[in-house]
Amino acid sequence: MKNKLSWLSIPFTIWMAIFVVVPILIMAVYSVTSADGLVTGENFVGMGDYAVVFVRSFWLAILATLVCLLIGYPVAYMMAKEGQGFQRVAMALIMLPMWMNFLLRTYSWMSILENNGLLNQLFRSIGLISLYNSVTGSNIEYFQLLRTPGAVVLGMVYNYLPFMILPIYSVILKLDNSLLEAAQDLGANSVNVFRKVILPLSLPGVLSGVTMVFVPSVSTFAISRLLGGGTQMMLGDLIENQFLGGAYNPHLGAAISMVMMVIVVVCMVVMNHFGEGEEQAVML
Amino acid sequence: MSKELIRLDRCTMVFDEDVVLDNINLNIQDKEFLTLLGPSGCGKSTTLRIIGGFQMPTSGDVFFDGVRINSVPPYRRAINTVFQKYALFPHLNVFENVAFGLRIPKTDANGAKVKLPEEEIHSRVMEMLEVVNLKGFEKRRTTALSGGQQQRVAIARALVNRPKVLLLDEPLGALDLKLRKDMQKELKRIQKAMEITFVYVTHDQEEALAMSDTIVVMDKGCIQQIGSPKDIYNEPQNAFVADFIGESNIIDGIMRADGVVEIFNRRFQCLDSGFEKDEAVDVVIRPEDVDIVPLEQGQLKGTVTDVTFKGMQYDIIVDFYGFKWLIQTTDLAPVGSNIGIKIDPDGFHVMKKSRYSGMFGDYSSYSEEFDEISQGVGDDEE
Ligand SMILES: Nc1ncnc2c1ncn2[C@@H]1O[C@H](COP(=O)(O)OP(=O)(O)O)[C@@H](O)[C@H]1O
Ligand SMILES: [Mg+2]
């Protein structure tokens, strides 16, 4: 059966080869050559100037992933435990924003977070800003929300949260109810049932959620540019700049992409390993 | 010597207007092996889940050691369960599965949490693995075990907590026949050795007869009869019980006087009494209680219509005046022959008429029923 149908995967294999493997090879070649076609390591050496962008990217991506996990796990858990009706409504609410264009979504956040945006207007009208001024003795017109790392993290969390919720939700939903009853039967109250059964058994979902949020977060562009307002440049923006922007240098851009890719892959491998270790740790 | 441990008092369970248990009264004695027996869907698991605390009866009370426990959650009952599909924790190895209950901190009399010392956990788990013959399997993943081994892990995991009662929901259903017989003996041995009350659920009457001190026969959410295996077999209370436990011919009869029953317009001597004069009754005659005799000595005469060789005996279907009986005998009577039969007075069992009268105990469709049975053995899934 499997073998008879395996020819169906040929188009996909070819597709992957042309549009994934070949581009990576081209990038690899670019990253070790200079504009005049000579093999060189200077692209990698020159990257040191951007260390701060690397650190910021990974730091903000880790933050966004953590926030997604902290929000996403309880939501996923509740969805899986509540009745069908709640599940359907929650699923619709999660999916609805994804039907909107990504840039549109991010622009809306800009108008919410602006110095004169919805949030600051709200704060002003409920007197939060004057309260702040009277308490701290300062004299501000608005809270600086846009152009902060927080705004970038918010943008990433908003965009990538569904990728955390969905895998965790589906793992918890598939948990065999008799396992939970067995745990109760053996003396576990609801806290212990969660700690000793649900949590360890939902780790695979957590792991894939973390991967699905972290990878796009670390390579994010646009969000950081729009919500960070140029002060929060991330790797994605940096690379974009090398190919399309003023700093035109595809060789450097390729080199940065390669390094980022390697770091991400290493992170994923380590984390998956850690995940398995976790399972074994529970076992011991 | 025995004392009541669990009592279900007028328990009724309704699921979306479906009455699944109808006014169940049941006493379970300390240290007894009690079996809930009945066809699939009759409410056995639901009864067990009420005892275990996983389901609250819609009405009625559950008592444990004289205390009402309706709203006591499962984790605070001195009861453990072996689940129908074992429900072993896939993320834990055999040792940790068995140790699960021991590792959960218990609240002592002063409300403080106490943890068992690691050495005690270790020794109790190892002791239990020895009881269920799984020494050397501690480090194995449960997913890598055979059905019988998983079964035994589930039993060890429950028993290691030293419950007063062990609930078992068709624990042997997924095992093949040979293994099932071995495990029946094994379970009986464990129950004797550990002096624990077992409440066992099965739809297999042979299993129930072989293992139980007390059998509770259920059908359609009602208890049909409670008694020892011998009582249930020899003195079934109605046609359902007679038919469900072993083979039986069930014939309409009339009780003419104490010790005299009439079937097919002929009077027979029997041992039953206590009926009204001329009361209509159901009469059970077990296939092995019928002797084949020469035609002229027969109390009844009939024609053989079907013979099946069963190894130990022949199953013979005999037509008596249009009503087909099953007779089990070692004497071969060929198809088409006319035979006489003789039944001793203790071969009759007279029952009051019930809602089941006329529904069972006729072997006109014997071959079809036989097919059903042999299919049923093949796929034991509910
Ligand atoms: N949680 C439930 N919700 C609705 N119906 C149920 C539920 N549990 C059991 N039932 C119904 O109750 C009846 C008895 O079930 P059960 O006690 O499992 O029977 P048994 O174990 O004797 O086969 C079945 O008809 C079943 O469909
Ligand atoms: Mg059942």
XYZ file of C-alpha atoms and ligand atoms in Angstrom:
694
model
C 0.000 0.000 0.000
C 2.581 2.426 1.221
C 5.005 1.481 -1.512
C 2.432 1.552 -4.273
C 1.450 5.085 -3.401
C 4.930 6.335 -2.689
C 5.229 7.753 -6.236
C 2.689 10.357 -5.107
C 5.400 11.921 -3.000
C 7.688 12.455 -5.987
C 6.288 15.879 -6.984
C 6.642 17.004 -3.394
C 10.216 15.754 -3.218
C 11.073 17.625 -6.410
C 9.341 20.736 -5.104
C 11.286 20.544 -1.847
C 14.539 20.053 -3.741
C 14.000 23.029 -6.030
C 12.510 25.464 -3.587
C 14.146 24.512 -0.297
C 17.418 22.688 -0.802
C 18.645 24.681 -3.809
C 17.969 28.095 -2.222
C 19.798 27.028 0.926
C 22.745 25.945 -1.196
C 22.689 29.268 -3.060
C 22.617 31.065 0.279
C 25.507 28.981 1.540
C 27.509 29.890 -1.560
C 26.635 33.577 -1.218
C 27.585 33.583 2.433
C 31.165 32.495 1.743
C 31.798 34.721 -1.295
C 32.275 38.438 -1.773
C 30.683 40.757 -4.329
C 33.485 40.046 -6.828
C 32.937 36.298 -6.599
C 35.945 35.397 -4.435
C 35.717 32.921 -1.568
C 36.018 34.801 1.686
C 35.230 34.613 5.393
C 34.786 38.345 5.829
C 31.003 38.137 5.826
C 31.130 36.154 9.048
C 33.801 38.342 10.572
C 31.803 41.468 9.744
C 28.777 40.121 11.513
C 30.260 40.946 14.905
C 28.962 44.499 14.490
C 25.462 43.154 14.703
C 25.886 41.105 17.869
C 23.371 43.342 19.624
C 20.748 42.521 16.972
C 21.411 38.800 17.446
C 21.050 39.070 21.194
C 17.900 41.206 20.927
C 16.301 38.833 18.425
C 16.830 35.766 20.540
C 15.926 37.554 23.734
C 12.644 38.950 22.370
C 11.817 35.637 20.706
C 12.383 33.774 23.972
C 10.216 36.309 25.797
C 7.453 36.027 23.224
C 7.591 32.225 23.390
C 7.395 32.253 27.178
C 4.453 34.651 27.178
C 2.720 32.519 24.549
C 3.281 29.445 26.694
C 2.013 31.127 29.852
C -1.136 32.340 28.103
C -1.522 29.468 25.670
C -1.292 26.508 28.032
C -4.152 27.538 30.322
C -6.296 28.514 27.349
C -5.583 25.203 25.611
C -6.276 23.318 28.845
C -9.574 25.096 29.385
C -10.638 24.561 25.801
C -9.907 20.851 26.037
C -11.767 20.512 29.338
C -14.829 22.602 28.596
C -17.789 21.482 26.569
C -18.164 21.457 22.803
C -19.827 24.865 22.718
C -16.980 26.609 24.496
C -14.475 24.810 22.269
C -16.174 26.036 19.123
C -16.419 29.642 20.280
C -12.835 29.685 21.528
C -11.580 28.157 18.296
C -13.432 30.777 16.249
C -11.988 33.584 18.372
C -8.500 32.186 17.924
C -8.808 31.701 14.174
C -10.711 34.887 13.354
C -7.760 37.313 13.501
C -5.783 34.982 11.265
C -8.194 35.675 8.426
C -7.047 39.253 8.460
C -3.901 40.278 6.669
C -0.853 40.116 8.871
C 0.252 43.684 8.049
C -3.239 44.999 8.687
C -3.255 43.359 12.091
C 0.067 44.893 12.948
C -0.946 48.344 11.710
C -4.009 48.177 13.944
C -1.772 47.543 16.905
C 0.208 50.616 15.921
C -2.872 52.786 16.126
C -3.747 51.237 19.467
C -0.304 51.772 20.979
C 0.493 55.198 19.502
C 1.275 58.123 21.761
C -2.130 59.436 20.917
C -3.588 56.036 20.252
C -6.570 54.253 21.727
C -4.797 53.008 24.841
C -3.262 56.328 25.774
C -6.574 58.060 25.177
C -8.199 55.555 27.478
C -5.513 56.033 30.141
C -5.957 59.771 29.882
C -9.720 59.670 30.134
C -9.713 57.461 33.241
C -7.089 59.745 34.764
C -4.332 57.180 34.883
C -1.787 59.523 33.348
C -2.473 62.424 35.722
C -2.409 59.932 38.584
C 0.994 58.748 37.394
C 2.195 62.337 37.138
C 1.003 63.261 40.611
C 2.532 60.138 42.166
C 5.909 60.324 40.480
C 6.055 64.089 40.119
C 6.721 63.796 36.407
C 4.889 65.552 33.639
C 4.113 63.207 30.755
C 1.427 63.476 28.111
C 1.327 59.786 27.307
C 2.923 56.432 28.104
C 5.574 55.344 25.640
C 4.065 52.116 24.325
C 5.083 52.027 20.677
C 8.785 51.754 19.872
C 9.478 49.581 22.918
C 10.618 45.952 23.192
C 7.301 45.282 24.897
C 5.402 46.383 21.810
C 7.427 44.000 19.669
C 6.822 41.106 22.057
C 3.140 41.982 22.137
C 3.009 41.939 18.344
C 4.697 38.560 18.176
C 2.523 37.069 20.912
C -0.587 38.357 19.195
C 0.429 36.881 15.872
C 1.867 33.565 17.011
C -0.312 32.641 20.018
C -2.555 30.294 17.981
C 0.506 28.219 17.084
C 1.054 27.632 20.806
C -2.565 26.959 21.704
C -3.503 24.550 18.928
C -0.874 21.799 19.399
C -1.269 21.834 23.193
C -5.031 21.794 22.876
C -5.037 18.829 20.551
C -2.667 16.828 22.773
C -4.738 17.454 25.908
C -7.960 16.731 24.048
C -6.638 13.340 23.006
C -5.589 12.352 26.530
C -7.353 9.153 27.543
C -9.872 10.056 30.223
C -9.351 6.710 31.913
C -5.753 7.756 32.679
C -7.062 10.724 34.627
C -9.555 8.506 36.408
C -6.810 6.005 37.180
C -4.729 8.768 38.763
C -7.675 9.873 40.876
C -8.319 6.283 41.799
C -4.751 6.012 43.077
C -5.224 8.982 45.371
C -4.361 11.991 43.227
C -6.426 15.122 43.785
C -6.911 17.447 40.838
C -3.588 19.231 41.410
C -1.715 15.950 41.431
C -3.623 14.625 38.430
C -2.470 17.675 36.532
C 1.103 17.612 37.769
C 1.704 13.888 37.449
C -0.343 12.945 34.402
C -1.696 15.796 32.294
C 1.417 17.959 32.320
C 3.971 15.265 31.431
C 1.667 13.786 28.793
C 1.078 17.190 27.192
C 4.808 17.940 26.866
C 4.939 16.888 23.207
C 2.299 19.521 22.456
C 4.213 22.129 24.452
C 7.374 21.269 22.557
C 5.804 21.645 19.156
C 4.048 24.827 20.272
C 7.320 26.300 21.492
C 8.974 25.417 18.201
C 6.171 26.861 16.153
C 6.279 30.144 18.064
C 10.006 30.489 18.590
C 11.130 29.909 15.008
C 8.974 32.576 13.360
C 9.578 34.918 16.304
C 13.331 34.837 16.040
C 13.228 35.558 12.322
C 10.461 38.140 12.597
C 10.754 41.344 10.579
C 7.974 43.928 9.886
C 6.504 43.470 13.393
C 9.702 44.729 14.948
C 9.992 47.527 12.434
C 6.384 48.678 12.728
C 5.890 48.264 16.474
C 9.508 48.820 17.462
C 9.700 51.877 15.273
C 13.296 51.335 14.184
C 14.587 51.147 17.747
C 14.114 47.389 17.996
C 15.802 46.056 14.886
C 15.752 42.256 14.762
C 17.564 39.739 12.585
C 14.737 39.602 10.097
C 14.936 43.347 9.542
C 18.687 43.216 9.305
C 18.595 40.521 6.649
C 15.806 42.245 4.759
C 17.939 45.375 4.778
C 20.834 43.536 3.161
C 18.705 42.276 0.269
C 16.122 45.010 -0.309
C 17.122 47.918 1.852
C 19.713 50.650 1.763
C 22.494 48.492 3.187
C 22.434 46.338 0.066
C 24.842 43.404 0.646
C 23.308 40.006 -0.204
C 26.497 38.208 0.806
C 26.354 39.533 4.336
C 22.598 38.905 4.399
C 23.156 35.293 3.369
C 25.831 34.849 6.009
C 23.553 36.222 8.752
C 20.742 33.934 7.582
C 23.062 30.924 7.706
C 24.226 31.713 11.220
C 20.679 32.285 12.400
C 19.581 29.020 10.852
C 22.349 27.105 12.565
C 21.549 28.671 15.939
C 17.839 27.899 15.570
C 18.511 24.302 14.576
C 20.864 23.853 17.511
C 18.265 25.372 19.864
C 15.597 23.012 18.559
C 17.797 19.939 18.857
C 18.817 20.841 22.389
C 15.245 21.524 23.375
C 13.904 18.315 21.910
C 16.611 16.454 23.702
C 15.756 18.283 26.893
C 12.115 17.355 26.329
C 12.948 13.684 26.136
C 15.179 14.020 29.146
C 12.272 15.571 30.990
C 10.151 12.578 30.206
C 12.829 10.288 31.491
C 13.300 12.424 34.567
C 9.642 11.921 35.339
C 10.140 8.243 34.770
C 12.978 7.875 37.233
C -17.827 -13.968 60.528
C -18.543 -11.692 57.608
C -19.478 -8.075 57.986
C -20.993 -5.639 55.584
C -18.438 -3.374 53.910
C -20.320 -1.643 51.109
C -24.004 -1.029 50.722
C -25.849 0.422 47.761
C -29.205 1.612 48.964
C -31.882 2.206 46.322
C -29.357 3.510 43.819
C -30.770 4.781 40.551
C -28.703 6.168 37.708
C -30.239 8.153 34.880
C -28.263 9.350 31.831
C -30.222 11.792 29.648
C -33.551 10.267 30.633
C -32.149 6.758 30.144
C -32.605 4.728 33.313
C -29.361 2.784 33.418
C -29.642 1.539 37.000
C -33.066 1.067 38.500
C -33.274 1.060 42.271
C -30.309 -1.170 43.030
C -29.906 -2.610 46.524
C -26.671 -4.447 47.121
C -24.678 -5.512 50.172
C -21.040 -6.411 49.781
C -19.410 -8.346 52.609
C -15.871 -7.788 53.800
C -13.281 -10.050 52.094
C -15.733 -11.636 49.681
C -15.323 -12.128 45.948
C -18.456 -10.633 44.469
C -19.169 -10.667 40.749
C -21.518 -8.454 38.797
C -22.638 -10.606 35.894
C -24.838 -9.638 33.000
C -24.975 -8.901 29.302
C -23.201 -5.902 27.833
C -24.989 -2.639 28.602
C -26.861 -3.899 31.667
C -25.198 -1.385 33.995
C -22.317 -3.364 35.516
C -19.649 -0.743 34.854
C -21.937 2.009 36.057
C -22.483 0.158 39.337
C -18.728 -0.237 39.710
C -18.134 3.429 38.940
C -20.620 4.418 41.617
C -18.715 2.311 44.149
C -15.403 3.772 42.955
C -16.736 7.330 43.154
C -16.473 8.186 39.465
C -20.211 8.532 39.185
C -22.744 9.897 41.634
C -26.033 8.009 41.653
C -28.944 10.138 40.481
C -30.703 9.011 43.626
C -29.929 6.583 46.421
C -27.056 6.213 48.865
C -23.690 4.511 48.954
C -22.303 3.380 52.287
C -18.777 2.271 53.067
C -18.193 0.723 56.484
C -21.482 2.261 57.565
C -20.553 5.788 56.446
C -22.425 7.489 53.611
C -19.858 8.250 50.900
C -21.973 9.654 48.052
C -19.908 12.826 47.781
C -16.504 11.434 48.752
C -14.231 11.800 45.694
C -12.422 8.714 44.344
C -9.045 9.804 45.663
C -10.310 9.696 49.226
C -11.886 6.235 49.059
C -10.047 3.147 50.314
C -10.979 1.547 47.039
C -8.832 0.926 43.975
C -9.786 -0.032 40.461
C -8.388 -2.188 37.698
C -9.742 -0.465 34.623
C -11.218 -2.239 31.640
C -8.386 -1.158 29.322
C -5.786 -1.082 32.132
C -5.176 2.687 31.806
C -1.460 2.392 32.539
C 0.491 5.651 32.425
C 2.418 5.636 29.136
C 5.033 8.118 30.373
C 6.024 5.934 33.309
C 7.823 2.611 33.450
C 6.462 -0.445 35.235
C 8.002 0.467 38.586
C 6.723 4.029 38.515
C 3.261 2.938 37.416
C 3.022 0.678 40.447
C 4.569 3.331 42.712
C 2.166 6.045 41.526
C -0.254 5.807 44.431
C 2.527 5.453 47.017
C 4.267 8.614 45.825
C 1.242 10.796 46.455
C 1.551 12.507 49.829
C -1.110 11.412 52.286
C -2.709 13.677 54.819
C -2.231 12.356 58.347
C -4.535 12.819 61.352
C -3.127 16.290 62.057
C -3.679 17.452 58.508
C 0.032 17.362 57.673
C 1.254 15.931 54.376
C 3.371 12.822 54.767
C 5.465 11.210 52.109
C 6.437 7.577 52.261
C 10.192 7.071 52.533
C 11.815 5.940 49.292
C 12.948 2.601 50.788
C 9.419 1.726 51.776
C 8.075 2.617 48.327
C 10.770 0.483 46.770
C 10.158 -2.527 48.960
C 6.390 -2.370 48.604
C 6.544 -2.056 44.829
C 9.002 -4.924 44.532
C 6.893 -7.059 46.832
C 3.822 -6.373 44.704
C 5.660 -7.096 41.452
C 6.610 -10.415 42.953
C 2.976 -11.164 43.799
C 1.943 -10.599 40.185
C 4.983 -12.409 38.779
C 6.598 -9.380 37.175
C 9.956 -9.314 38.919
C 12.648 -8.042 36.596
C 10.210 -5.897 34.598
C 10.611 -2.736 36.722
C 12.450 -0.709 34.103
C 10.285 -1.741 31.140
C 8.003 0.705 29.408
C 4.411 -0.377 29.826
C 3.769 0.052 26.110
C 6.271 -2.734 25.447
C 4.362 -5.300 27.521
C 1.900 -7.963 26.397
C -1.778 -7.697 27.330
C -1.411 -10.163 30.177
C 1.597 -8.336 31.577
C -0.108 -4.947 31.365
C -3.024 -6.514 33.162
C -0.785 -7.608 35.993
C 0.851 -4.183 36.239
C -2.627 -2.700 36.580
C -3.450 -5.151 39.357
C -0.172 -4.473 41.161
C -0.655 -0.727 40.811
C -4.032 -0.989 42.501
C -3.124 -3.524 45.200
C 0.084 -1.838 46.323
C -2.059 0.821 47.998
C -3.561 -1.890 50.226
C -7.155 -0.950 49.471
C -10.021 -2.511 51.372
C -11.778 -3.145 48.103
C -10.508 -3.848 44.610
C -12.846 -3.135 41.721
C -12.145 -5.001 38.488
C -13.997 -4.134 35.285
C -13.806 -7.048 32.848
C -10.086 -7.296 33.572
C -9.593 -10.414 31.480
C -11.741 -9.392 28.521
C -8.848 -8.714 26.169
C -6.872 -11.870 26.947
C -6.998 -15.124 25.023
C -8.767 -18.117 26.504
C -5.751 -19.945 27.916
C -4.277 -16.865 29.548
C -7.686 -15.966 30.872
C -8.017 -19.281 32.692
C -4.574 -18.827 34.245
C -5.343 -15.279 35.310
C -8.644 -16.375 36.869
C -6.750 -18.718 39.180
C -4.124 -16.062 39.772
C -6.683 -13.432 40.763
C -8.461 -15.844 43.063
C -5.135 -16.681 44.699
C -4.262 -13.011 45.177
C -7.674 -12.256 46.641
C -7.327 -15.088 49.159
C -3.749 -14.202 50.042
C -4.324 -10.479 50.533
C -7.739 -10.862 52.172
C -9.304 -8.065 50.167
C -12.856 -7.634 48.957
C -13.033 -8.028 45.181
C -15.903 -6.616 43.166
C -15.528 -8.145 39.756
C -17.407 -7.323 36.571
C -17.796 -9.808 33.751
C -20.259 -10.879 31.108
C -18.766 -14.379 31.092
C -20.895 -16.728 33.190
C -18.255 -19.453 33.380
C -15.762 -16.974 34.771
C -18.308 -15.811 37.323
C -19.160 -19.358 38.402
C -15.502 -20.324 38.745
C -14.295 -17.359 40.784
C -17.057 -15.876 42.887
C -18.325 -16.248 46.419
C -21.375 -14.240 45.444
C -22.808 -13.576 42.003
C -25.090 -10.653 41.249
C -26.940 -11.276 38.001
C -28.036 -8.062 36.318
C -30.130 -7.217 33.305
C -31.502 -3.910 32.018
C -30.329 -1.999 35.062
C -31.997 -4.319 37.556
C -30.588 -6.998 39.808
C -32.186 -10.289 38.819
C -30.670 -12.502 41.474
C -27.996 -12.494 44.161
C -26.549 -15.760 45.417
C -23.698 -18.217 45.543
C -22.677 -19.777 42.213
C -24.455 -23.005 43.201
C -27.658 -21.176 44.133
C -27.630 -19.194 40.943
C -27.110 -22.288 38.828
C -29.413 -24.651 40.663
C -32.114 -22.254 41.788
C -32.388 -19.521 39.153
C -35.048 -17.025 40.093
C -36.402 -16.403 36.614
C -36.048 -17.378 32.978
C -33.392 -14.732 32.332
C -31.065 -16.059 35.018
C -31.693 -19.671 34.023
C -30.864 -18.887 30.431
C -27.882 -16.620 31.111
C -26.190 -19.047 33.503
C -25.509 -22.225 31.582
C -27.901 -23.948 29.190
C -31.487 -24.560 30.148
C -34.745 -25.755 28.694
C -37.507 -23.543 30.032
C -41.031 -24.903 29.669
C -44.445 -23.558 30.637
C -45.854 -25.632 33.471
C -48.547 -25.714 36.094
C -47.890 -26.403 39.754
C -50.596 -28.910 40.664
C -49.536 -29.373 44.296
C -46.406 -29.169 46.415
C -43.928 -31.488 44.690
C -46.079 -32.048 41.607
C -45.541 -30.093 38.401
C -47.333 -30.578 35.115
C -45.729 -30.062 31.726
C -47.063 -31.221 28.350
C -50.223 -32.318 30.224
C -48.227 -34.846 32.205
C -47.502 -34.730 35.916
C -43.997 -35.093 37.248
C -42.626 -35.381 40.699
C -40.376 -32.498 41.731
C -38.853 -31.080 44.895
C -40.290 -27.569 44.663
C -43.062 -26.304 46.851
C -44.615 -23.113 48.116
C -46.637 -22.204 45.041
C -50.358 -21.622 44.776
C -52.371 -24.621 43.666
C -52.563 -24.612 39.835
C -50.208 -21.642 39.560
C -48.694 -21.157 36.100
C -44.919 -21.436 36.355
C -41.712 -21.659 34.329
C -39.965 -24.996 34.641
C -36.205 -25.242 34.111
C -34.645 -28.503 33.063
C -30.869 -28.468 32.656
C -29.636 -30.411 29.593
C -27.426 -32.666 31.718
C -30.321 -33.687 33.980
C -32.154 -35.515 31.204
C -31.519 -39.247 30.765
C -32.183 -40.970 27.474
C -34.013 -44.260 27.968
C -35.634 -46.815 25.677
C -38.812 -45.437 24.118
C -41.207 -47.565 26.157
C -39.656 -46.515 29.491
C -39.716 -42.810 28.637
C -41.704 -40.245 30.607
C -41.783 -38.165 27.445
C -41.144 -39.197 23.863
C -39.526 -37.112 21.188
C -37.624 -37.066 17.920
C -33.952 -36.194 17.573
C -33.539 -33.352 15.090
C -29.910 -32.358 15.521
C -26.707 -33.767 16.996
C -23.479 -31.899 17.693
C -20.339 -33.613 18.929
C -18.811 -31.560 21.753
C -15.866 -33.721 22.803
C -17.041 -34.492 26.322
C -20.640 -35.091 25.250
C -23.165 -34.808 22.470
C -25.529 -31.867 22.294
C -28.785 -33.344 21.060
C -31.828 -31.338 20.069
C -35.035 -33.264 20.653
C -38.480 -32.264 19.489
C -41.156 -32.859 22.128
C -44.579 -32.022 20.814
C -43.228 -29.066 18.854
C -41.000 -27.736 21.607
C -37.269 -28.276 21.130
C -35.059 -29.276 24.036
C -31.321 -29.403 24.385
C -30.062 -32.589 25.971
C -26.453 -33.260 26.811
C -25.600 -36.922 26.879
C -22.775 -39.344 26.329
C -25.144 -41.782 24.559
C -25.394 -41.090 20.868
C -28.917 -41.020 19.447
C -28.923 -40.511 15.672
C -30.912 -37.776 13.956
C -34.444 -38.925 13.203
C -34.598 -41.535 15.949
C -37.422 -41.558 18.471
C -36.267 -41.588 22.061
C -37.737 -41.612 25.516
C -36.425 -39.507 28.359
C -36.516 -39.666 32.104
C -36.013 -36.809 34.550
C -35.438 -37.327 38.260
C -37.390 -35.138 40.693
C -34.283 -33.044 41.443
C -33.911 -32.371 37.712
C -36.844 -29.974 37.780
C -36.551 -26.418 38.961
C -39.789 -24.484 39.196
C -39.802 -20.660 38.956
C -42.484 -18.022 39.310
C -43.593 -16.377 36.071
C -41.683 -13.148 35.301
C -41.331 -10.549 32.575
C -38.837 -12.925 30.984
C -41.294 -15.836 30.681
C -41.478 -17.187 27.171
C -38.391 -15.308 26.014
C -35.753 -17.943 26.697
C -35.120 -21.641 26.945
C -36.424 -22.834 23.581
C -33.859 -24.427 21.308
C -35.835 -24.161 18.038
C -33.198 -21.820 16.708
C -30.334 -23.699 18.274
C -27.941 -23.618 15.339
C -28.269 -19.842 15.005
C -27.753 -19.349 18.681
C -24.706 -21.562 18.497
C -23.283 -19.364 15.744
C -23.841 -16.320 17.886
C -22.021 -17.879 20.784
C -19.017 -18.919 18.757
C -18.819 -15.453 17.229
C -19.054 -13.932 20.676
C -15.977 -15.880 21.746
C -14.050 -14.526 18.790
C -14.482 -10.839 19.464
C -14.911 -10.155 23.119
C -14.920 -6.408 22.658
C -18.072 -4.854 24.068
N -21.470 8.548 30.868
C -22.533 8.024 30.246
N -23.395 8.810 29.565
C -24.480 8.284 28.946
N -24.786 6.980 28.937
C -23.963 6.136 29.588
C -22.796 6.617 30.273
N -22.176 5.552 30.839
C -22.922 4.477 30.513
N -23.981 4.814 29.769
C -25.027 3.902 29.270
O -25.464 3.127 30.349
C -25.737 1.802 29.960
C -24.993 0.852 30.856
O -23.615 0.997 30.651
P -22.540 0.170 31.447
O -22.743 0.357 32.894
O -21.217 0.561 30.903
O -22.897 -1.313 31.037
P -22.012 -2.644 31.137
O -20.737 -2.329 31.844
O -22.875 -3.609 31.875
O -21.791 -3.104 29.739
C -25.324 1.701 28.506
O -26.502 1.765 27.746
C -24.486 2.915 28.277
O -24.638 3.376 26.958
Mg -18.715 -2.365 31.068
